[in-house]
PDB file of C-alpha atoms and ligand atoms in Angstrom:
ATOM      1  CA  MET B   3      10.704  -3.638 -14.079  1.00 43.00           C
ATOM      2  CA  GLY B   4      10.641  -0.595 -11.713  1.00 45.00           C
ATOM      3  CA  ALA B   5      13.775   0.529  -9.800  1.00 50.00           C
ATOM      4  CA  GLY B   6      12.168  -0.796  -6.563  1.00 48.00           C
ATOM      5  CA  GLU B   7      11.836  -4.278  -7.999  1.00 50.00           C
ATOM      6  CA  VAL B   8      15.538  -4.608  -8.605  1.00 48.00           C
ATOM      7  CA  SER B   9      16.402  -4.272  -4.959  1.00 49.00           C
ATOM      8  CA  ILE B  10      13.600  -6.624  -3.971  1.00 51.00           C
ATOM      9  CA  CYS B  11      14.940  -9.152  -6.483  1.00 48.00           C
ATOM     10  CA  ALA B  12      18.430  -8.897  -5.004  1.00 50.00           C
ATOM     11  CA  ARG B  13      17.032  -9.550  -1.591  1.00 50.00           C
ATOM     12  CA  VAL B  14      14.873 -12.451  -2.605  1.00 50.00           C
ATOM     13  CA  LYS B  15      17.668 -14.042  -4.550  1.00 49.00           C
ATOM     14  CA  GLY B  16      19.188 -15.110  -1.262  1.00 49.00           C
ATOM     15  CA  GLN B  17      21.733 -12.337  -0.632  1.00 53.00           C
ATOM     16  CA  GLU B  18      23.235 -12.871   2.852  1.00 70.00           C
ATOM     17  CA  GLY B  19      21.730  -9.715   4.336  1.00 92.00           C
ATOM     18  CA  ALA B  20      22.310  -5.935   4.510  1.00 97.00           C
ATOM     19  CA  LEU B  21      25.502  -4.600   2.871  1.00 98.00           C
ATOM     20  CA  LEU B  22      25.549  -1.512   5.179  1.00 98.00           C
ATOM     21  CA  GLN B  23      23.852  -0.933   8.481  1.00 98.00           C
ATOM     22  CA  VAL B  24      24.118   2.686   9.788  1.00 98.00           C
ATOM     23  CA  GLN B  25      23.109   3.230  13.364  1.00 98.00           C
ATOM     24  CA  GLY B  26      22.798   6.552  15.101  1.00 98.00           C
ATOM     25  CA  LEU B  27      25.311   8.393  12.996  1.00 98.00           C
ATOM     26  CA  GLY B  28      25.990  11.955  14.038  1.00 98.00           C
ATOM     27  CA  LYS B  29      28.555  14.747  13.118  1.00 98.00           C
ATOM     28  CA  ARG B  30      28.888  18.191  14.615  1.00 98.00           C
ATOM     29  CA  TYR B  31      30.996  21.101  13.457  1.00 98.00           C
ATOM     30  CA  GLY B  32      31.473  22.839  16.786  1.00 97.00           C
ATOM     31  CA  ALA B  33      28.077  23.784  17.897  1.00 97.00           C
ATOM     32  CA  ARG B  34      26.504  23.248  14.518  1.00 98.00           C
ATOM     33  CA  ILE B  35      24.848  19.918  13.603  1.00 98.00           C
ATOM     34  CA  GLY B  36      26.223  18.420  10.401  1.00 98.00           C
ATOM     35  CA  CYS B  37      24.000  15.248  10.691  1.00 98.00           C
ATOM     36  CA  ALA B  38      22.285  13.647  13.684  1.00 98.00           C
ATOM     37  CA  ASP B  39      20.886  10.276  14.683  1.00 98.00           C
ATOM     38  CA  VAL B  40      20.815   8.865  11.146  1.00 98.00           C
ATOM     39  CA  SER B  41      19.975   5.120  10.917  1.00 98.00           C
ATOM     40  CA  PHE B  42      19.280   3.029   7.866  1.00 98.00           C
ATOM     41  CA  ASP B  43      20.167  -0.309   6.108  1.00 98.00           C
ATOM     42  CA  LEU B  44      21.372  -0.611   2.514  1.00 98.00           C
ATOM     43  CA  TRP B  45      20.774  -3.958   0.723  1.00 97.00           C
ATOM     44  CA  PRO B  46      22.999  -5.419  -1.985  1.00 96.00           C
ATOM     45  CA  GLY B  47      21.985  -4.080  -5.363  1.00 96.00           C
ATOM     46  CA  GLU B  48      19.934  -1.264  -3.882  1.00 97.00           C
ATOM     47  CA  VAL B  49      20.141   2.460  -4.823  1.00 98.00           C
ATOM     48  CA  LEU B  50      19.388   4.699  -1.949  1.00 98.00           C
ATOM     49  CA  GLY B  51      18.738   8.416  -2.672  1.00 98.00           C
ATOM     50  CA  ILE B  52      19.336  11.089  -0.142  1.00 98.00           C
ATOM     51  CA  VAL B  53      17.530  14.393  -0.768  1.00 97.00           C
ATOM     52  CA  GLY B  54      17.066  17.634   1.201  1.00 95.00           C
ATOM     53  CA  GLU B  55      17.661  21.372   0.894  1.00 92.00           C
ATOM     54  CA  SER B  56      21.027  22.993   0.829  1.00 94.00           C
ATOM     55  CA  GLY B  57      22.719  22.576   4.240  1.00 96.00           C
ATOM     56  CA  SER B  58      20.539  19.740   5.297  1.00 96.00           C
ATOM     57  CA  GLY B  59      23.588  17.443   5.963  1.00 98.00           C
ATOM     58  CA  LYS B  60      23.583  15.318   2.758  1.00 97.00           C
ATOM     59  CA  SER B  61      27.281  15.672   2.074  1.00 97.00           C
ATOM     60  CA  THR B  62      28.294  15.436   5.735  1.00 98.00           C
ATOM     61  CA  LEU B  63      26.403  12.119   5.941  1.00 98.00           C
ATOM     62  CA  LEU B  64      27.954  10.743   2.739  1.00 98.00           C
ATOM     63  CA  SER B  65      31.450  11.824   3.875  1.00 97.00           C
ATOM     64  CA  CYS B  66      30.977  10.072   7.194  1.00 98.00           C
ATOM     65  CA  LEU B  67      29.730   6.858   5.436  1.00 98.00           C
ATOM     66  CA  ALA B  68      32.670   6.939   3.053  1.00 97.00           C
ATOM     67  CA  GLY B  69      35.302   7.477   5.749  1.00 96.00           C
ATOM     68  CA  HIS B  70      36.201  10.967   4.505  1.00 96.00           C
ATOM     69  CA  LEU B  71      34.919  12.492   7.809  1.00 97.00           C
ATOM     70  CA  ARG B  72      34.996  11.047  11.189  1.00 97.00           C
ATOM     71  CA  PRO B  73      31.539  10.977  12.819  1.00 98.00           C
ATOM     72  CA  ASP B  74      31.240  11.866  16.562  1.00 97.00           C
ATOM     73  CA  ALA B  75      28.547   9.333  17.176  1.00 98.00           C
ATOM     74  CA  GLY B  76      27.136   6.022  15.783  1.00 98.00           C
ATOM     75  CA  ARG B  77      28.296   3.040  13.763  1.00 98.00           C
ATOM     76  CA  VAL B  78      28.631   2.180  10.087  1.00 98.00           C
ATOM     77  CA  MET B  79      28.639  -1.585   9.737  1.00 98.00           C
ATOM     78  CA  PHE B  80      29.872  -2.840   6.319  1.00 98.00           C
ATOM     79  CA  ARG B  81      29.729  -6.409   5.221  1.00 97.00           C
ATOM     80  CA  THR B  82      33.250  -7.677   4.640  1.00 94.00           C
ATOM     81  CA  ASP B  83      34.694 -11.226   4.148  1.00 91.00           C
ATOM     82  CA  GLN B  84      35.114 -11.367   7.917  1.00 90.00           C
ATOM     83  CA  GLY B  85      31.439 -10.393   8.470  1.00 94.00           C
ATOM     84  CA  MET B  86      29.961  -7.018   9.541  1.00 97.00           C
ATOM     85  CA  ARG B  87      32.640  -4.549  10.549  1.00 97.00           C
ATOM     86  CA  ASP B  88      32.236  -1.037  12.010  1.00 97.00           C
ATOM     87  CA  THR B  89      34.197   1.157   9.560  1.00 97.00           C
ATOM     88  CA  VAL B  90      34.152   4.039  12.063  1.00 97.00           C
ATOM     89  CA  ALA B  91      36.053   2.045  14.682  1.00 96.00           C
ATOM     90  CA  MET B  92      38.345   0.464  12.119  1.00 95.00           C
ATOM     91  CA  ALA B  93      41.976   1.334  11.975  1.00 95.00           C
ATOM     92  CA  GLU B  94      42.773   3.904   9.171  1.00 95.00           C
ATOM     93  CA  PRO B  95      44.908   1.667   7.007  1.00 96.00           C
ATOM     94  CA  GLU B  96      42.108  -0.895   6.921  1.00 95.00           C
ATOM     95  CA  ARG B  97      39.527   1.595   6.047  1.00 95.00           C
ATOM     96  CA  ARG B  98      41.685   2.998   3.277  1.00 94.00           C
ATOM     97  CA  ARG B  99      42.133  -0.506   1.953  1.00 94.00           C
ATOM     98  CA  LEU B 100      38.284  -0.921   1.904  1.00 94.00           C
ATOM     99  CA  ALA B 101      37.945   2.446   0.189  1.00 94.00           C
ATOM    100  CA  ARG B 102      40.407   1.278  -2.424  1.00 92.00           C
ATOM    101  CA  THR B 103      39.017  -2.208  -3.003  1.00 93.00           C
ATOM    102  CA  ASP B 104      35.295  -2.121  -2.150  1.00 96.00           C
ATOM    103  CA  TRP B 105      34.084   1.408  -2.288  1.00 97.00           C
ATOM    104  CA  ALA B 106      34.001   4.052  -4.992  1.00 97.00           C
ATOM    105  CA  PHE B 107      33.223   7.756  -4.640  1.00 98.00           C
ATOM    106  CA  VAL B 108      31.866   9.926  -7.500  1.00 97.00           C
ATOM    107  CA  HIS B 109      32.358  13.558  -6.716  1.00 97.00           C
ATOM    108  CA  GLN B 110      30.190  16.396  -8.016  1.00 94.00           C
ATOM    109  CA  HIS B 111      33.173  18.041  -9.576  1.00 96.00           C
ATOM    110  CA  ALA B 112      35.130  15.641 -11.782  1.00 96.00           C
ATOM    111  CA  ARG B 113      38.422  17.430 -10.986  1.00 95.00           C
ATOM    112  CA  ASP B 114      38.026  16.142  -7.344  1.00 97.00           C
ATOM    113  CA  GLY B 115      37.789  12.524  -8.524  1.00 97.00           C
ATOM    114  CA  LEU B 116      40.195  12.548 -11.466  1.00 98.00           C
ATOM    115  CA  ARG B 117      43.912  13.121 -11.862  1.00 97.00           C
ATOM    116  CA  MET B 118      43.888  15.924 -14.292  1.00 97.00           C
ATOM    117  CA  GLY B 119      47.535  15.549 -15.269  1.00 95.00           C
ATOM    118  CA  VAL B 120      47.206  11.887 -16.191  1.00 97.00           C
ATOM    119  CA  SER B 121      45.730  10.570 -19.473  1.00 98.00           C
ATOM    120  CA  ALA B 122      42.090   9.235 -19.639  1.00 98.00           C
ATOM    121  CA  GLY B 123      43.444   5.654 -19.988  1.00 98.00           C
ATOM    122  CA  GLY B 124      45.850   6.257 -17.106  1.00 98.00           C
ATOM    123  CA  ASN B 125      43.045   7.609 -14.865  1.00 98.00           C
ATOM    124  CA  VAL B 126      41.138   4.327 -15.340  1.00 98.00           C
ATOM    125  CA  GLY B 127      44.177   2.088 -15.440  1.00 98.00           C
ATOM    126  CA  GLU B 128      45.727   3.252 -12.236  1.00 96.00           C
ATOM    127  CA  ARG B 129      42.594   2.228 -10.343  1.00 96.00           C
ATOM    128  CA  LEU B 130      43.175  -1.276 -11.540  1.00 97.00           C
ATOM    129  CA  MET B 131      46.772  -1.110 -10.560  1.00 96.00           C
ATOM    130  CA  ALA B 132      45.670   0.023  -7.060  1.00 94.00           C
ATOM    131  CA  VAL B 133      43.849  -3.241  -6.620  1.00 93.00           C
ATOM    132  CA  GLY B 134      46.688  -5.410  -7.855  1.00 94.00           C
ATOM    133  CA  ALA B 135      46.589  -5.595 -11.678  1.00 95.00           C
ATOM    134  CA  ARG B 136      50.056  -5.607 -13.225  1.00 95.00           C
ATOM    135  CA  ASN B 137      49.591  -6.730 -16.847  1.00 96.00           C
ATOM    136  CA  TYR B 138      50.049  -3.586 -19.059  1.00 96.00           C
ATOM    137  CA  GLY B 139      48.082  -5.055 -22.031  1.00 96.00           C
ATOM    138  CA  ALA B 140      45.168  -6.204 -19.856  1.00 97.00           C
ATOM    139  CA  ILE B 141      45.034  -2.878 -17.993  1.00 97.00           C
ATOM    140  CA  ARG B 142      45.031  -0.878 -21.221  1.00 97.00           C
ATOM    141  CA  GLY B 143      42.423  -3.173 -22.755  1.00 97.00           C
ATOM    142  CA  ALA B 144      40.216  -2.793 -19.698  1.00 97.00           C
ATOM    143  CA  ALA B 145      40.653   1.006 -19.771  1.00 98.00           C
ATOM    144  CA  LEU B 146      39.770   0.988 -23.444  1.00 98.00           C
ATOM    145  CA  ASP B 147      36.711  -1.092 -22.799  1.00 97.00           C
ATOM    146  CA  TRP B 148      35.559   1.250 -19.898  1.00 98.00           C
ATOM    147  CA  LEU B 149      36.055   4.432 -21.989  1.00 98.00           C
ATOM    148  CA  GLN B 150      33.751   2.891 -24.625  1.00 97.00           C
ATOM    149  CA  ARG B 151      31.170   1.982 -21.989  1.00 96.00           C
ATOM    150  CA  VAL B 152      31.073   5.560 -20.912  1.00 97.00           C
ATOM    151  CA  GLU B 153      30.897   6.706 -24.493  1.00 96.00           C
ATOM    152  CA  ILE B 154      34.343   8.224 -24.778  1.00 97.00           C
ATOM    153  CA  ALA B 155      35.918   7.578 -28.123  1.00 97.00           C
ATOM    154  CA  ALA B 156      38.917   5.144 -28.135  1.00 97.00           C
ATOM    155  CA  ASP B 157      41.193   7.674 -29.800  1.00 97.00           C
ATOM    156  CA  ARG B 158      40.845   9.855 -26.764  1.00 98.00           C
ATOM    157  CA  ILE B 159      42.516   7.330 -24.528  1.00 98.00           C
ATOM    158  CA  ASP B 160      45.834   9.279 -24.317  1.00 98.00           C
ATOM    159  CA  ASP B 161      44.318  12.743 -23.899  1.00 98.00           C
ATOM    160  CA  ARG B 162      44.231  14.376 -20.492  1.00 98.00           C
ATOM    161  CA  PRO B 163      40.884  15.001 -18.840  1.00 98.00           C
ATOM    162  CA  SER B 164      41.599  18.764 -18.979  1.00 96.00           C
ATOM    163  CA  ALA B 165      40.961  18.463 -22.788  1.00 96.00           C
ATOM    164  CA  PHE B 166      37.519  16.963 -22.160  1.00 97.00           C
ATOM    165  CA  SER B 167      34.056  18.703 -21.818  1.00 95.00           C
ATOM    166  CA  GLY B 168      32.498  18.736 -18.335  1.00 95.00           C
ATOM    167  CA  GLY B 169      30.214  15.790 -19.281  1.00 95.00           C
ATOM    168  CA  MET B 170      33.076  13.706 -20.679  1.00 97.00           C
ATOM    169  CA  GLN B 171      35.109  14.353 -17.543  1.00 97.00           C
ATOM    170  CA  GLN B 172      32.240  13.184 -15.449  1.00 96.00           C
ATOM    171  CA  ARG B 173      31.834  10.082 -17.599  1.00 97.00           C
ATOM    172  CA  LEU B 174      35.520   9.495 -17.148  1.00 98.00           C
ATOM    173  CA  GLN B 175      35.256   9.793 -13.394  1.00 97.00           C
ATOM    174  CA  ILE B 176      32.494   7.194 -13.475  1.00 97.00           C
ATOM    175  CA  ALA B 177      34.602   4.793 -15.567  1.00 97.00           C
ATOM    176  CA  ARG B 178      37.569   5.347 -13.130  1.00 98.00           C
ATOM    177  CA  ASN B 179      35.260   4.562 -10.241  1.00 97.00           C
ATOM    178  CA  LEU B 180      33.496   1.545 -11.647  1.00 97.00           C
ATOM    179  CA  VAL B 181      36.336  -0.281 -13.448  1.00 97.00           C
ATOM    180  CA  THR B 182      37.227  -2.207 -10.304  1.00 96.00           C
ATOM    181  CA  GLY B 183      33.693  -3.476  -9.731  1.00 95.00           C
ATOM    182  CA  PRO B 184      33.199  -1.859  -6.276  1.00 97.00           C
ATOM    183  CA  ARG B 185      30.616  -3.291  -3.884  1.00 96.00           C
ATOM    184  CA  LEU B 186      29.368   0.072  -2.822  1.00 98.00           C
ATOM    185  CA  VAL B 187      29.361   3.321  -4.714  1.00 98.00           C
ATOM    186  CA  PHE B 188      28.894   6.713  -3.096  1.00 98.00           C
ATOM    187  CA  MET B 189      27.819   9.620  -5.359  1.00 98.00           C
ATOM    188  CA  ASP B 190      27.550  13.323  -4.370  1.00 97.00           C
ATOM    189  CA  GLU B 191      25.485  15.314  -6.805  1.00 96.00           C
ATOM    190  CA  PRO B 192      26.991  13.405  -9.841  1.00 95.00           C
ATOM    191  CA  THR B 193      24.981  15.464 -12.387  1.00 93.00           C
ATOM    192  CA  GLY B 194      25.264  18.764 -10.550  1.00 90.00           C
ATOM    193  CA  GLY B 195      26.689  21.742 -12.456  1.00 84.00           C
ATOM    194  CA  LEU B 196      26.127  20.195 -15.892  1.00 91.00           C
ATOM    195  CA  ASP B 197      23.842  21.527 -18.712  1.00 91.00           C
ATOM    196  CA  VAL B 198      20.424  19.917 -18.765  1.00 91.00           C
ATOM    197  CA  SER B 199      20.974  17.931 -21.963  1.00 91.00           C
ATOM    198  CA  VAL B 200      24.384  16.722 -20.579  1.00 93.00           C
ATOM    199  CA  GLN B 201      22.738  15.689 -17.333  1.00 92.00           C
ATOM    200  CA  ALA B 202      20.137  13.689 -19.151  1.00 93.00           C
ATOM    201  CA  ARG B 203      22.758  11.677 -21.055  1.00 93.00           C
ATOM    202  CA  LEU B 204      24.801  11.091 -17.903  1.00 94.00           C
ATOM    203  CA  LEU B 205      21.712   9.970 -15.994  1.00 94.00           C
ATOM    204  CA  ASP B 206      20.814   7.558 -18.778  1.00 95.00           C
ATOM    205  CA  LEU B 207      24.358   6.165 -18.762  1.00 96.00           C
ATOM    206  CA  LEU B 208      24.374   5.827 -14.943  1.00 96.00           C
ATOM    207  CA  ARG B 209      20.998   4.105 -14.949  1.00 95.00           C
ATOM    208  CA  GLY B 210      22.192   1.614 -17.471  1.00 96.00           C
ATOM    209  CA  LEU B 211      25.387   0.817 -15.533  1.00 97.00           C
ATOM    210  CA  VAL B 212      23.552   0.530 -12.169  1.00 95.00           C
ATOM    211  CA  ARG B 213      21.136  -1.968 -13.623  1.00 94.00           C
ATOM    212  CA  GLU B 214      23.730  -3.924 -15.661  1.00 96.00           C
ATOM    213  CA  MET B 215      26.186  -4.169 -12.772  1.00 96.00           C
ATOM    214  CA  GLY B 216      23.566  -4.498 -10.045  1.00 95.00           C
ATOM    215  CA  LEU B 217      25.415  -1.717  -8.177  1.00 96.00           C
ATOM    216  CA  SER B 218      24.786  -0.832  -4.612  1.00 98.00           C
ATOM    217  CA  VAL B 219      24.683   2.951  -4.557  1.00 98.00           C
ATOM    218  CA  ILE B 220      24.119   5.827  -2.132  1.00 98.00           C
ATOM    219  CA  ILE B 221      23.455   8.957  -4.085  1.00 98.00           C
ATOM    220  CA  VAL B 222      23.027  12.434  -2.756  1.00 98.00           C
ATOM    221  CA  THR B 223      21.238  14.967  -4.855  1.00 95.00           C
ATOM    222  CA  HIS B 224      19.042  17.998  -4.690  1.00 89.00           C
ATOM    223  CA  ASP B 225      17.368  17.004  -7.955  1.00 90.00           C
ATOM    224  CA  LEU B 226      14.239  14.827  -7.426  1.00 92.00           C
ATOM    225  CA  ALA B 227      14.254  13.831 -11.070  1.00 91.00           C
ATOM    226  CA  VAL B 228      17.592  12.137 -10.488  1.00 94.00           C
ATOM    227  CA  VAL B 229      16.298  10.015  -7.567  1.00 95.00           C
ATOM    228  CA  ARG B 230      13.099   9.267  -9.433  1.00 94.00           C
ATOM    229  CA  LEU B 231      15.094   7.716 -12.186  1.00 94.00           C
ATOM    230  CA  LEU B 232      17.844   6.002 -10.178  1.00 96.00           C
ATOM    231  CA  ALA B 233      16.853   5.413  -6.540  1.00 97.00           C
ATOM    232  CA  ASP B 234      14.843   2.382  -5.183  1.00 97.00           C
ATOM    233  CA  ARG B 235      14.571   4.062  -1.807  1.00 98.00           C
ATOM    234  CA  LEU B 236      14.669   7.665  -0.559  1.00 98.00           C
ATOM    235  CA  MET B 237      15.769   9.351   2.535  1.00 98.00           C
ATOM    236  CA  VAL B 238      14.675  12.979   3.131  1.00 98.00           C
ATOM    237  CA  MET B 239      16.966  15.114   5.301  1.00 98.00           C
ATOM    238  CA  LYS B 240      16.240  18.410   7.111  1.00 97.00           C
ATOM    239  CA  SER B 241      18.591  20.195   9.461  1.00 98.00           C
ATOM    240  CA  GLY B 242      20.827  17.143   9.671  1.00 98.00           C
ATOM    241  CA  ARG B 243      18.069  14.645  10.475  1.00 98.00           C
ATOM    242  CA  VAL B 244      16.228  12.087   8.424  1.00 98.00           C
ATOM    243  CA  VAL B 245      12.536  13.256   8.443  1.00 98.00           C
ATOM    244  CA  GLU B 246      11.137  10.653   6.018  1.00 97.00           C
ATOM    245  CA  GLN B 247      12.287   7.473   4.290  1.00 97.00           C
ATOM    246  CA  GLY B 248      10.596   4.815   2.050  1.00 98.00           C
ATOM    247  CA  LEU B 249      10.313   3.495  -1.479  1.00 98.00           C
ATOM    248  CA  THR B 250      11.071   6.336  -3.874  1.00 97.00           C
ATOM    249  CA  ASP B 251       7.687   6.191  -5.598  1.00 96.00           C
ATOM    250  CA  GLN B 252       5.853   6.191  -2.267  1.00 97.00           C
ATOM    251  CA  VAL B 253       7.731   9.104  -0.820  1.00 97.00           C
ATOM    252  CA  LEU B 254       7.536  11.245  -4.019  1.00 96.00           C
ATOM    253  CA  ASP B 255       3.798  10.417  -4.890  1.00 95.00           C
ATOM    254  CA  ASP B 256       2.557  10.410  -1.312  1.00 96.00           C
ATOM    255  CA  PRO B 257       4.894  12.321   1.002  1.00 96.00           C
ATOM    256  CA  GLN B 258       3.933  12.111   4.687  1.00 96.00           C
ATOM    257  CA  HIS B 259       6.104  14.785   6.216  1.00 95.00           C
ATOM    258  CA  GLY B 260       5.346  18.422   5.590  1.00 95.00           C
ATOM    259  CA  TYR B 261       8.829  19.193   4.649  1.00 94.00           C
ATOM    260  CA  THR B 262       8.823  16.486   1.982  1.00 95.00           C
ATOM    261  CA  GLN B 263       5.525  17.841   0.653  1.00 94.00           C
ATOM    262  CA  LEU B 264       7.207  21.200   0.270  1.00 93.00           C
ATOM    263  CA  LEU B 265      10.205  19.573  -1.457  1.00 91.00           C
ATOM    264  CA  VAL B 266       7.980  17.645  -3.816  1.00 92.00           C
ATOM    265  CA  SER B 267       5.898  20.647  -4.702  1.00 90.00           C
ATOM    266  CA  SER B 268       9.128  22.522  -5.339  1.00 77.00           C
ATOM    267  CA  VAL B 269       8.199  25.259  -2.903  1.00 56.00           C
ATOM    268  CA  LEU B 270      11.585  24.898  -1.274  1.00 55.00           C
ATOM    269  CA  GLN B 271      14.742  25.913  -3.064  1.00 48.00           C
ATOM    270  CA  VAL B 272      16.919  22.873  -3.031  1.00 50.00           C
TER     271      VAL B 272
HETATM  272  N1  LIG V 304      33.492  22.081   7.061  1.00 82.43           N
HETATM  273  C1  LIG V 304      32.411  22.599   7.825  1.00 82.43           C
HETATM  274  N2  LIG V 304      32.568  23.406   8.888  1.00 82.43           N
HETATM  275  C2  LIG V 304      31.516  23.857   9.569  1.00 82.43           C
HETATM  276  N3  LIG V 304      30.222  23.688   9.230  1.00 82.43           N
HETATM  277  C3  LIG V 304      30.065  22.859   8.112  1.00 82.43           C
HETATM  278  C4  LIG V 304      31.150  22.229   7.356  1.00 82.43           C
HETATM  279  N4  LIG V 304      30.572  21.499   6.414  1.00 82.43           N
HETATM  280  C5  LIG V 304      29.260  21.571   6.503  1.00 82.43           C
HETATM  281  N5  LIG V 304      28.891  22.417   7.610  1.00 82.43           N
HETATM  282  C6  LIG V 304      27.562  22.704   8.015  1.00 82.43           C
HETATM  283  O1  LIG V 304      26.862  21.427   8.252  1.00 82.43           O
HETATM  284  C7  LIG V 304      25.545  21.495   7.816  1.00 82.43           C
HETATM  285  C8  LIG V 304      25.314  20.406   6.667  1.00 82.43           C
HETATM  286  O2  LIG V 304      26.111  20.801   5.636  1.00 82.43           O
HETATM  287  P1  LIG V 304      26.265  19.808   4.296  1.00 82.43           P
HETATM  288  O3  LIG V 304      27.344  20.411   3.450  1.00 82.43           O
HETATM  289  O4  LIG V 304      26.422  18.413   4.763  1.00 82.43           O
HETATM  290  O5  LIG V 304      24.871  20.098   3.606  1.00 82.43           O
HETATM  291  P2  LIG V 304      24.319  19.507   2.170  1.00 82.43           P
HETATM  292  O6  LIG V 304      22.988  19.011   2.382  1.00 82.43           O
HETATM  293  O7  LIG V 304      25.342  18.699   1.490  1.00 82.43           O
HETATM  294  O8  LIG V 304      24.211  20.986   1.336  1.00 82.43           O
HETATM  295  P3  LIG V 304      24.327  21.284  -0.210  1.00 82.43           P
HETATM  296  O9  LIG V 304      23.106  20.716  -0.837  1.00 82.43           O
HETATM  297  O10 LIG V 304      24.527  22.780  -0.225  1.00 82.43           O
HETATM  298  O11 LIG V 304      25.621  20.552  -0.672  1.00 82.43           O
HETATM  299  C9  LIG V 304      25.328  22.975   7.307  1.00 82.43           C
HETATM  300  O12 LIG V 304      24.802  23.665   8.410  1.00 82.43           O
HETATM  301  C10 LIG V 304      26.712  23.443   7.015  1.00 82.43           C
HETATM  302  O13 LIG V 304      26.821  24.764   7.155  1.00 82.43           O
HETATM  303 MG1  LIG V 305      26.387  18.813  -0.283  1.00 82.43          MG
END
């Protein structure tokens, strides 16, 4: 089954509708455009890839979606138990609660997403505690299970991430983010800055977890191989705007916009 078919299945299986609806999102830094007029829907179980050259607005967009940056324009409607809610207009404490319970954010640099002074098990366990878990044995058991799922040996549970390799740190960051079963996962260049062989292993692992957990993901990357492997759908950004979007295979195999054609033929340095 291709990546695209997974999301179609999720939709056909009677999911209630879009998980996220983004309308006219924009962010400026003074006179400079971070992103502008971005609109799209994300369906449950769908992986959306965002690609574009450096400075095209990928991280700005992701930060606005995840509530790390306040957009100047537009709405980000997220499906909650109370129906679709605009997370931009939401009070800060409520948005923080959503970020803790429903969302996860995997940073490019593991140190931004881990607590380096806390053990590997603690890094995973404290996320469970943040959503209400209190039983020490159950928390440690879940942490151990997740370390194994991301291929970190059980006897490293009490080691700090600073003693881990870059690839291990990134796998630990993924465990910390996925242990609570988030409904929406944001990833900003999760394989960036790693050696090619380490990237391949991480990508394999991510692909397995995405499929197994049916995760809804928005992933930013400059690496078309990453989106080819992971993303059902692709959005191409240039100068803060979306210039093309569609099913990943369609966009990569038959790009319509001149800029996407350059990206795909690797003429642009991304
Ligand atoms: N904190 C900031 N202050 C001022 N301008 C910013 C800031 N962050 C981003 N920008 C500008 O906004 C635009 C989009 O930047 P952004 O970091 O979102 O791009 P990107 O696609 O993530 O790039 P990269 O691939 O290099 O990470 C660029 O012109 C950038 O210079
Ligand atoms: Mg970026």
